Coordinates of N, CA, C and O in Angstrom, one line a residue:
X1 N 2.6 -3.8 3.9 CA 1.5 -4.7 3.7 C 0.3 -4.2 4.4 O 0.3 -3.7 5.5
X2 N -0.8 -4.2 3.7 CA -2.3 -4.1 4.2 C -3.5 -5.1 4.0 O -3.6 -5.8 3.0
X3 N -4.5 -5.0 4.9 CA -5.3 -5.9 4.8 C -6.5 -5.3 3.9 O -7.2 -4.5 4.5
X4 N -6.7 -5.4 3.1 CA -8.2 -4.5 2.4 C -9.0 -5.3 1.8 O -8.8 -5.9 0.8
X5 N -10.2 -5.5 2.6 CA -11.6 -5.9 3.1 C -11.3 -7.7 2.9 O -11.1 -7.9 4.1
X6 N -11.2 -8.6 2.4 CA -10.8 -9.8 2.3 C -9.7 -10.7 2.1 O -9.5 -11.9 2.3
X7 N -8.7 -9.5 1.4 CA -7.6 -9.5 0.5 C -6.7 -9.0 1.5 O -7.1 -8.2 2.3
X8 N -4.8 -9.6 1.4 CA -4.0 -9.1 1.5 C -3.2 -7.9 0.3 O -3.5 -8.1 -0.9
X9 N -2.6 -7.2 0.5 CA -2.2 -6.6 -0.6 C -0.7 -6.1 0.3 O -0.6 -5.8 1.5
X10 N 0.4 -6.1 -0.9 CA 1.4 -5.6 -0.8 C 2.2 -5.0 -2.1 O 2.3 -5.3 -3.2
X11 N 2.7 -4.0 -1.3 CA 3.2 -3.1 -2.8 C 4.7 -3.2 -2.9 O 5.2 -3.1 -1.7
X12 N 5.6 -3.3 -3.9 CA 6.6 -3.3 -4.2 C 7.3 -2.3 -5.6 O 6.7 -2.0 -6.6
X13 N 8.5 -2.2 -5.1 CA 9.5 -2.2 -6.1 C 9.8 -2.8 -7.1 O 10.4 -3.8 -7.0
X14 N 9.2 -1.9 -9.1 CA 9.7 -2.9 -10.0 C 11.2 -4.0 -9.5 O 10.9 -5.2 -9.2
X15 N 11.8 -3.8 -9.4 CA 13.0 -4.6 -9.1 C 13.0 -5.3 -8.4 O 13.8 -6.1 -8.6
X16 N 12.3 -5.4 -7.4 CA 11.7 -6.2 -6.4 C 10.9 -7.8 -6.9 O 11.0 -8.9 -6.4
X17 N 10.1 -7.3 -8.0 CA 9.5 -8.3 -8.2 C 9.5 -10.0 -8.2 O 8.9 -10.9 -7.7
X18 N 10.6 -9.8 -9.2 CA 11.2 -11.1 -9.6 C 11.6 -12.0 -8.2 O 11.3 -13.2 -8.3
X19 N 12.2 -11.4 -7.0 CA 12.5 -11.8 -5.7 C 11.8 -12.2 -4.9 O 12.0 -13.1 -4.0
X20 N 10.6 -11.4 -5.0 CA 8.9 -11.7 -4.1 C 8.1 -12.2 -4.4 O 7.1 -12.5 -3.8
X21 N 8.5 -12.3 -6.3 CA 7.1 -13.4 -6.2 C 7.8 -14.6 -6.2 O 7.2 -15.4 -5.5
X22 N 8.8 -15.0 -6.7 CA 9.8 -16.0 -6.8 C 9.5 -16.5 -5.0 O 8.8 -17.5 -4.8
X23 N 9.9 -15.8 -4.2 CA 9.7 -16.3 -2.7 C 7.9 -17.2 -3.0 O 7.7 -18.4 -3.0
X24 N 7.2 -16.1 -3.2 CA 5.7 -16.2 -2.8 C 5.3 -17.8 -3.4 O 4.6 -18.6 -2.8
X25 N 5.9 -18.0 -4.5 CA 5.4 -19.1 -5.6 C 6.5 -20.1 -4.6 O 5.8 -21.0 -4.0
X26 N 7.7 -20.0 -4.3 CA 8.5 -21.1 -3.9 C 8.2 -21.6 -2.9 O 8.0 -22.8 -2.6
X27 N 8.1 -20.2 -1.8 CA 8.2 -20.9 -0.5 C 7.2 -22.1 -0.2 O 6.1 -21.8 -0.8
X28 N 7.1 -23.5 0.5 CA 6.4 -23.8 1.1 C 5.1 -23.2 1.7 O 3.9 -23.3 1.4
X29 N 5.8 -22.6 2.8 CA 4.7 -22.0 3.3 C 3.5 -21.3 3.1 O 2.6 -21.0 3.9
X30 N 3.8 -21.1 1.7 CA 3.0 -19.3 1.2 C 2.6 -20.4 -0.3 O 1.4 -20.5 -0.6
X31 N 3.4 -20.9 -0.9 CA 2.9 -21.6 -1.6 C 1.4 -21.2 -3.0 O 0.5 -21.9 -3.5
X32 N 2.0 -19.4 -3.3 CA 1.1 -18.9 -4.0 C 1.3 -19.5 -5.6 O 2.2 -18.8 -6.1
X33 N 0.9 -20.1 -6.2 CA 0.7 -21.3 -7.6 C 0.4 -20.9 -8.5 O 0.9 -20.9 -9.6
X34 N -1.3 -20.2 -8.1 CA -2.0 -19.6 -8.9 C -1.4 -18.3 -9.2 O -0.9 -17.5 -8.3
X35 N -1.6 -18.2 -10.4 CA -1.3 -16.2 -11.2 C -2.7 -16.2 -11.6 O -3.1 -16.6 -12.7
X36 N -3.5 -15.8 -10.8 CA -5.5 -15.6 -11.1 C -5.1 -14.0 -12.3 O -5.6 -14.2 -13.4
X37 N -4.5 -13.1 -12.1 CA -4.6 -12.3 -12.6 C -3.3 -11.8 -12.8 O -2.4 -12.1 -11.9
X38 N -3.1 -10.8 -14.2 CA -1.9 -9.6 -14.2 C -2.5 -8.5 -15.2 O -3.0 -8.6 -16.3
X39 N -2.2 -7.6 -14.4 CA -2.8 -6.4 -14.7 C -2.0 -4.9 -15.0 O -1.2 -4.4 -14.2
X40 N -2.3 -4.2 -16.2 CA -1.7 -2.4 -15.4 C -2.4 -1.9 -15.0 O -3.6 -2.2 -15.1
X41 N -2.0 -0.9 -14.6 CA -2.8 0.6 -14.0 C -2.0 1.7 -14.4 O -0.7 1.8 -14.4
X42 N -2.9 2.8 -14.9 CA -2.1 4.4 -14.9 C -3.0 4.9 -14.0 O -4.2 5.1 -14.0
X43 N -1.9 5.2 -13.2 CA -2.4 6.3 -12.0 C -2.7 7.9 -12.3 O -3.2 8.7 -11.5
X44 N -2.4 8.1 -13.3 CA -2.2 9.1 -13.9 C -0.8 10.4 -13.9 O -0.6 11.4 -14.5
X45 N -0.2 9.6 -12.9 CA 1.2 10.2 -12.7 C 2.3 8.8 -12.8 O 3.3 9.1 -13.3
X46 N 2.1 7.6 -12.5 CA 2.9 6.4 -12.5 C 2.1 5.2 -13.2 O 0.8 5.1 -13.1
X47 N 3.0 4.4 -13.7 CA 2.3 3.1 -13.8 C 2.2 2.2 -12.6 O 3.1 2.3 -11.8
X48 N 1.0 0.9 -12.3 CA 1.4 0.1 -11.7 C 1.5 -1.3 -12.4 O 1.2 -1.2 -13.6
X49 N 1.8 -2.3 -12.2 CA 1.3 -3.9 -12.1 C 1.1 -4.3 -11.6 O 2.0 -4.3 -10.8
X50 N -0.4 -5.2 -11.0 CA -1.1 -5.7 -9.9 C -1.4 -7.2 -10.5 O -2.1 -7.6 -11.4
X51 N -0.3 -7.9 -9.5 CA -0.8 -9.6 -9.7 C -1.4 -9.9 -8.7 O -1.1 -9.7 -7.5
X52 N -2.6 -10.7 -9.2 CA -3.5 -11.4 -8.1 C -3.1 -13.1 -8.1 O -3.2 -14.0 -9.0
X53 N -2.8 -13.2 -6.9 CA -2.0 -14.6 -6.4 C -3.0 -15.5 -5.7 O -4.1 -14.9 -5.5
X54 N -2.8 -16.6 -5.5 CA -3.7 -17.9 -5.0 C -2.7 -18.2 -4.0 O -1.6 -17.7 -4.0
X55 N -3.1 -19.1 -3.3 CA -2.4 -20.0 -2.5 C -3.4 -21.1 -2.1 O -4.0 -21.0 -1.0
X56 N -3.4 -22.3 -3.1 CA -3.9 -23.8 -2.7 C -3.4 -24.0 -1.1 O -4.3 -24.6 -0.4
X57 N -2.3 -23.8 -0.5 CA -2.1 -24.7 1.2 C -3.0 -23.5 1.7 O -4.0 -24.0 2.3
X58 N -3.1 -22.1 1.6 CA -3.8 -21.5 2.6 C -5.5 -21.2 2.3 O -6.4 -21.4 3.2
X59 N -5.7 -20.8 0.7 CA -6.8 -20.7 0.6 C -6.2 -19.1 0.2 O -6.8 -18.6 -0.7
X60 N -5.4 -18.6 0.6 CA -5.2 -17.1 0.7 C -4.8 -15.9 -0.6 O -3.7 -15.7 -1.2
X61 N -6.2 -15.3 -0.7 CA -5.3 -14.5 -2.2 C -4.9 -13.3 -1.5 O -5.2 -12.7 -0.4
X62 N -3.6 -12.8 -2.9 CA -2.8 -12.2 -2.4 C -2.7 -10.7 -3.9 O -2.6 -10.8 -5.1
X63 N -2.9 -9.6 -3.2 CA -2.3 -8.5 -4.2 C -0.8 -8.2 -4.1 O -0.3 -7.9 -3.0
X64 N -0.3 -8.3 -5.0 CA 1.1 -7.5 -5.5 C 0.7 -6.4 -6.4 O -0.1 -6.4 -7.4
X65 N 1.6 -5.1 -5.7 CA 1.2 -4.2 -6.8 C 2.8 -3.5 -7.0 O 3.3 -2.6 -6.3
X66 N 3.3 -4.1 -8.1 CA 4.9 -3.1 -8.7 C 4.2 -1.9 -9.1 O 3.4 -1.6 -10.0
X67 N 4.6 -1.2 -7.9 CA 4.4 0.8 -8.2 C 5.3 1.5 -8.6 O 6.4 1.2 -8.9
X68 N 4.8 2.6 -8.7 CA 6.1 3.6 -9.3 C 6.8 3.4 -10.8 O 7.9 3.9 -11.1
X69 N 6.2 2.9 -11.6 CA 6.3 2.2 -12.9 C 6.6 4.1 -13.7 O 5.6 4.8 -13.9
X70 N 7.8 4.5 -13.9 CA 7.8 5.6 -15.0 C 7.0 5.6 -16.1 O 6.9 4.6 -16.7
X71 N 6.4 6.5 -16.4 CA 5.2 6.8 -17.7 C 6.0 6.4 -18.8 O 5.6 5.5 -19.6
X72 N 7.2 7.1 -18.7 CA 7.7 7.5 -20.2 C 8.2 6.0 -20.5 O 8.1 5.4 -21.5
X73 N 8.6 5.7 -19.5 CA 9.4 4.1 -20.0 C 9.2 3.0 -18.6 O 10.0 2.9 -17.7
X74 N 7.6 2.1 -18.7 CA 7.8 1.7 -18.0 C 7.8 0.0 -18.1 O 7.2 -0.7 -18.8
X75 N 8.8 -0.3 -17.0 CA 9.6 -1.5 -17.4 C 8.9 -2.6 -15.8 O 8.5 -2.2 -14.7
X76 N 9.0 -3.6 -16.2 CA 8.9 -4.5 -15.2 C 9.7 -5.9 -15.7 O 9.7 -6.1 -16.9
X77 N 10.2 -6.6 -15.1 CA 11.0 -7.7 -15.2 C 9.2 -8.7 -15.8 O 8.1 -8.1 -15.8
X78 N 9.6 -10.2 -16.3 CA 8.5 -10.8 -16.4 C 8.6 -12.2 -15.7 O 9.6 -12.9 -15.4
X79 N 7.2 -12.5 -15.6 CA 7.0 -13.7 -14.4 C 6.9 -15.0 -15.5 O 6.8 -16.0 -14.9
X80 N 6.9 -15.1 -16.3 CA 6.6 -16.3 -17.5 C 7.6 -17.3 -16.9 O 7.4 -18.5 -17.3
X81 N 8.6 -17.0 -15.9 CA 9.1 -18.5 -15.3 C 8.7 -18.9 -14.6 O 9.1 -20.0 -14.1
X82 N 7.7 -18.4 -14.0 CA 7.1 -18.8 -12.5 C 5.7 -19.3 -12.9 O 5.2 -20.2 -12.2
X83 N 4.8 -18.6 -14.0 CA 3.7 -19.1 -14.6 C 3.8 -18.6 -16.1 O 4.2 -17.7 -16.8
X84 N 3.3 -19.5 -16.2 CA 3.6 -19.6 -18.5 C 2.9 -18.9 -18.5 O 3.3 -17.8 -18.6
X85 N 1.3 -19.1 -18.2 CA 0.4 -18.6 -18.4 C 0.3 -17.2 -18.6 O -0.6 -16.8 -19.2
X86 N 1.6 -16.0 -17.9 CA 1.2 -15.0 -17.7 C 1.6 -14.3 -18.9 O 1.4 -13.1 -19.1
X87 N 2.2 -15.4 -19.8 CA 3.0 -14.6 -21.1 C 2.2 -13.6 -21.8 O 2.7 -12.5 -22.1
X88 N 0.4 -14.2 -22.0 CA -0.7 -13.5 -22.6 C -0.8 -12.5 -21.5 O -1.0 -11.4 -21.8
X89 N -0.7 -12.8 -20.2 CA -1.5 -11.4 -19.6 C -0.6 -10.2 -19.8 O -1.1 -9.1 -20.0
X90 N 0.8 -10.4 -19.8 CA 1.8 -9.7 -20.3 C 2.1 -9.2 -21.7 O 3.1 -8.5 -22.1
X91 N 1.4 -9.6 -22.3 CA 1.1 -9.0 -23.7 C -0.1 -8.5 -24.0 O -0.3 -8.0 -25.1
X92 N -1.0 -8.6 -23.1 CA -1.8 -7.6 -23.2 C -1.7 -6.7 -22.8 O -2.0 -5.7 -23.4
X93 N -1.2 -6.7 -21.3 CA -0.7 -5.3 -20.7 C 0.1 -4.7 -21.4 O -0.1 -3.5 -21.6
X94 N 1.0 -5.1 -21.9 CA 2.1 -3.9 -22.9 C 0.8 -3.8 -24.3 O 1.0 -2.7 -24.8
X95 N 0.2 -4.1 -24.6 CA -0.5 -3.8 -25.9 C -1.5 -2.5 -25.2 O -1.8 -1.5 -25.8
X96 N -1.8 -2.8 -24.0 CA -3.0 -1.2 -23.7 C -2.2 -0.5 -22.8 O -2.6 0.7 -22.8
X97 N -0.8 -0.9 -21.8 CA -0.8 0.1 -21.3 C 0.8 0.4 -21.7 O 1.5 1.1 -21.0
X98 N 1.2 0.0 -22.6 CA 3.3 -0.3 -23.3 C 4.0 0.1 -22.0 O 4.7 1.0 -21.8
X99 N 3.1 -1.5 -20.7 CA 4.2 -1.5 -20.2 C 5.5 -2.8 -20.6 O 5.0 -3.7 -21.3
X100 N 6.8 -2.8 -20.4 CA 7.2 -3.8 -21.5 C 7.7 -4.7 -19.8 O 8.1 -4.4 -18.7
X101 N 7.6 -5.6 -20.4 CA 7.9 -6.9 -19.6 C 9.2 -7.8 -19.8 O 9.2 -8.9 -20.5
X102 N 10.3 -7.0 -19.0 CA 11.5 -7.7 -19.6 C 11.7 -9.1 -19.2 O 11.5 -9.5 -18.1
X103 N 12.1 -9.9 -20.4 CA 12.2 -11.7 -20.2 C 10.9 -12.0 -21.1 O 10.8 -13.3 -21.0
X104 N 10.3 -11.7 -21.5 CA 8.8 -12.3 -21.9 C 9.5 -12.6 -23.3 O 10.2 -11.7 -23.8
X105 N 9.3 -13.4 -23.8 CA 9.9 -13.9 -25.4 C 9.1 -13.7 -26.4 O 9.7 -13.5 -27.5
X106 N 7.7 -13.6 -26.5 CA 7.4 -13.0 -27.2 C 5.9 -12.0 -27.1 O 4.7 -12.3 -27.3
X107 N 6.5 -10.8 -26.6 CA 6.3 -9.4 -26.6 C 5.9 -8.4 -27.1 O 6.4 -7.4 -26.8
X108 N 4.8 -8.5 -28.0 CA 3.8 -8.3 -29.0 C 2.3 -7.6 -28.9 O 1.7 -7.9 -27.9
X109 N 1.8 -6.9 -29.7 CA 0.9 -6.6 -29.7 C -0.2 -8.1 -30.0 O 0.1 -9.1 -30.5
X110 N -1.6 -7.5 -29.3 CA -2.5 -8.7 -29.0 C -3.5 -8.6 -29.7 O -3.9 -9.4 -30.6
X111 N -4.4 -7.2 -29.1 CA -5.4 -6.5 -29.9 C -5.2 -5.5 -31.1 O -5.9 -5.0 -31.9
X112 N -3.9 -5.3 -30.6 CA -3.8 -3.6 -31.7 C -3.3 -4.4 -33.1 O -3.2 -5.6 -33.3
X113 N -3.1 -3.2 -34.0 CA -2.2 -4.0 -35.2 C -1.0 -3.2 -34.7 O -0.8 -2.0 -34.3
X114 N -0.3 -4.4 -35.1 CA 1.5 -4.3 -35.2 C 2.0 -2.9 -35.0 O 2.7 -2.5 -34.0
X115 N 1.6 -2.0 -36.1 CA 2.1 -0.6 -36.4 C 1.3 0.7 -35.5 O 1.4 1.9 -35.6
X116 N 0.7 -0.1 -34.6 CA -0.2 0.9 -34.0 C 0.3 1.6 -33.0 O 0.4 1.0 -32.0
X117 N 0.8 3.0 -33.0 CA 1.4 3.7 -31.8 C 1.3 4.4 -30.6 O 2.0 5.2 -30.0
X118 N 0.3 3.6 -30.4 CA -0.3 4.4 -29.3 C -0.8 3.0 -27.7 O -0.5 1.8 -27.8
X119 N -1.4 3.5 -26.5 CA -1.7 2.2 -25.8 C -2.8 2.9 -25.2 O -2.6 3.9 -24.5
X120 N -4.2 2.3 -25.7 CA -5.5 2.3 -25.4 C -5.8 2.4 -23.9 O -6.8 3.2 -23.9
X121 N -5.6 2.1 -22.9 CA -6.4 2.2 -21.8 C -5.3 3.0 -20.7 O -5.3 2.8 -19.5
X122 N -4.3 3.9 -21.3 CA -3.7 5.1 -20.8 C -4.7 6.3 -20.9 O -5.5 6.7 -21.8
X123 N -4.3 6.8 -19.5 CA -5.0 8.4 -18.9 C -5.5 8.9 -19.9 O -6.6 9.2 -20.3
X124 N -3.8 9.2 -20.8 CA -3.4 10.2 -21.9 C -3.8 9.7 -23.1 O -3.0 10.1 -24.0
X125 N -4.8 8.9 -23.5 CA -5.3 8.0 -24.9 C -6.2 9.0 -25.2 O -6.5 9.4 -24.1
X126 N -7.1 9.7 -26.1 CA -7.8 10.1 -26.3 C -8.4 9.6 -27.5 O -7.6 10.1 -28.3
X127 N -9.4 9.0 -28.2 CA -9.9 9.3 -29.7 C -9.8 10.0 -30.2 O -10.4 10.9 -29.6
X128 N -9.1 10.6 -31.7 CA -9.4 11.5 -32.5 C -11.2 12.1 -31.7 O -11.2 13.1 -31.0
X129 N -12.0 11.5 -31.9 CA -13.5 12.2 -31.7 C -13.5 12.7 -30.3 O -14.5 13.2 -29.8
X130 N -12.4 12.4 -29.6 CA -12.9 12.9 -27.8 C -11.7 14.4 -27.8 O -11.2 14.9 -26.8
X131 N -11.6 15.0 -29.3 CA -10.8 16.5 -29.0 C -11.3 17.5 -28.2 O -10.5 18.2 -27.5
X132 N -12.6 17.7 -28.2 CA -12.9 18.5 -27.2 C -12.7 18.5 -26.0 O -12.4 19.5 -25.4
X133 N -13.1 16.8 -25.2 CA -12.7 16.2 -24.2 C -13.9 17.0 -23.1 O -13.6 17.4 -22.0
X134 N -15.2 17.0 -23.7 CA -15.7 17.8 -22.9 C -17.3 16.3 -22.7 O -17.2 15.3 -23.4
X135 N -18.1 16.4 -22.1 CA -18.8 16.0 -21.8 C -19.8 15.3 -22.8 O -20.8 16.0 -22.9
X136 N -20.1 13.9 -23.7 CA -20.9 13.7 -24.6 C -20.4 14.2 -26.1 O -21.0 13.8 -27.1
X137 N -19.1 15.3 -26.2 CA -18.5 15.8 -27.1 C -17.8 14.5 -28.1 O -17.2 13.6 -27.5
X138 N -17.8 14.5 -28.9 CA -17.3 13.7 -30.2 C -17.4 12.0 -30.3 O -16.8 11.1 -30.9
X139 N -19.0 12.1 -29.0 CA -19.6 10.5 -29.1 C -20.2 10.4 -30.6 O -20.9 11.3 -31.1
X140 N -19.7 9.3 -31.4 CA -20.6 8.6 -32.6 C -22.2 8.2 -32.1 O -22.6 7.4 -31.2
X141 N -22.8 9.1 -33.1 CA -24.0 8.7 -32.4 C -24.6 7.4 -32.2 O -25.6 7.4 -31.4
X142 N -24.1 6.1 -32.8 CA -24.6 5.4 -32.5 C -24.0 4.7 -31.1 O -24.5 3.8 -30.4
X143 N -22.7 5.5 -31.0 CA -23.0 4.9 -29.2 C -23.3 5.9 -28.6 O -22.6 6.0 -27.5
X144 N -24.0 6.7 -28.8 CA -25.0 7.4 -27.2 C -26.1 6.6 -26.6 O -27.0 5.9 -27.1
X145 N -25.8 6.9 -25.4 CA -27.0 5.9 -24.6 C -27.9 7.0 -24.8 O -27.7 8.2 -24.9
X146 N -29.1 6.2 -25.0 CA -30.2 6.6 -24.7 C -31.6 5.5 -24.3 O -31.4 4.3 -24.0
X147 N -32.6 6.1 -24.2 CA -34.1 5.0 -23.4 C -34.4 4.0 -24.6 O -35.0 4.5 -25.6
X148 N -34.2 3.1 -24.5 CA -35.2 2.0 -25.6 C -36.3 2.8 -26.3 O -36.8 3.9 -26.1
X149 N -36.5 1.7 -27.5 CA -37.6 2.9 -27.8 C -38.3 1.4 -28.9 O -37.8 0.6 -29.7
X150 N -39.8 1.7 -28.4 CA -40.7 0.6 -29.0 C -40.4 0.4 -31.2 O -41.2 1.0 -31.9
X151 N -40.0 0.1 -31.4 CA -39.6 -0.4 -32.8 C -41.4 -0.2 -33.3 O -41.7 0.9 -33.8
X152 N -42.1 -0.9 -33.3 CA -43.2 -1.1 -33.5 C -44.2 0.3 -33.4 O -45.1 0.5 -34.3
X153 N -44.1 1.1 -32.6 CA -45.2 2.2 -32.7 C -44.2 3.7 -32.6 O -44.5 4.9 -32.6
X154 N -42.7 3.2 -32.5 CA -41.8 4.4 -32.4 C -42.1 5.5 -31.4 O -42.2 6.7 -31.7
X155 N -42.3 4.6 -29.8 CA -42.4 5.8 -28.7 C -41.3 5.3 -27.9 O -40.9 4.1 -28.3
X156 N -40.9 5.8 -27.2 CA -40.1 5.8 -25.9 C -40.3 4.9 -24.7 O -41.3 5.2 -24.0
X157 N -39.4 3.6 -24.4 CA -40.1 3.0 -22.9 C -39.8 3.4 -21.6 O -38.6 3.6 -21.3
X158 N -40.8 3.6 -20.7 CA -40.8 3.8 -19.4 C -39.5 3.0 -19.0 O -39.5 2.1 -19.8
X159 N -38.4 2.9 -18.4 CA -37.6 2.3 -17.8 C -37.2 3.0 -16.5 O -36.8 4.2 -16.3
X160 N -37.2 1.9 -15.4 CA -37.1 2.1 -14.3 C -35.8 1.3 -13.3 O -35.8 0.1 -13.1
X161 N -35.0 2.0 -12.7 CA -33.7 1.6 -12.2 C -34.1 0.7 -11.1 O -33.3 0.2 -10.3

């Protein structure tokens, strides 16, 4: 466990989960209710899951982070008995990062279509247009940033940070 800047945070063992948050939500004392968030991460060598917890008796939010999540197959048990609510945050995360959430009943893509093979906000996602992978390389020009530019006399605006 660590304290980082307002927040508690503690990291765990996929397998662990189910036992710690089950505590965290049950116990009296800790009384964490709220699921404010559920989240993945690719670390770029592991996956994580980071739930952000409430606790109405203390006031106190809480990070859980299930580390060590295998790339190739990564599995986490699911919290949908302790909060319904999380069924969506759990099907979003398996839709961008396919992590799969064992127990979640229905386990689906959210944003992607159905047949889509791939998981958008992994390290290893790249766009067809980002082959190069080099700098500004295989942006559509209409999303390059660039300065405003007056419509009306077609110059360029001064903009200042």
């Amino acid at each position: 466990m660590r304290q980082r800047y307002d927040q508690t945070e503690i990291r765990i063992a996929p397998k662990d989960v189910t036992d710690v948050l089950r505590a965290l939500h049950d116990e009296p004392e800790l009384a964490f209710a709220v699921l404010a968030d559920l989240a993945g991460v690719d670390t770029g060598e592991t996956m994580q899951v980071v739930y952000h917890l409430w606790s109405g008796t203390s006031g106190d939010w809480l990070r859980v982070i299930a580390e060590n999540l295998p790339r190739d197959d990564p599995r986490a048990p699911s919290v949908t008995f302790l909060w319904k609510g999380a069924e969506w945050m759990e099907r979003e995360t398996y839709d961008m990062f396919g992590i799969i959430f064992e127990g979640n009943r229905d386990l689906r893509r959210i944003y992607m279509p159905p047949d889509y093979t791939s998981f958008p906000l992994r390290k290893d996602f790249f766009l067809p247009d980002d082959a190069a992978r080099s700098p500004g390389a295989g942006v559509r020009h209409m999303e390059r940033t660039h300065a405003p530019t007056d419509a009306a006399v077609g110059t360029v605006r001064e903009t200042r940070a």
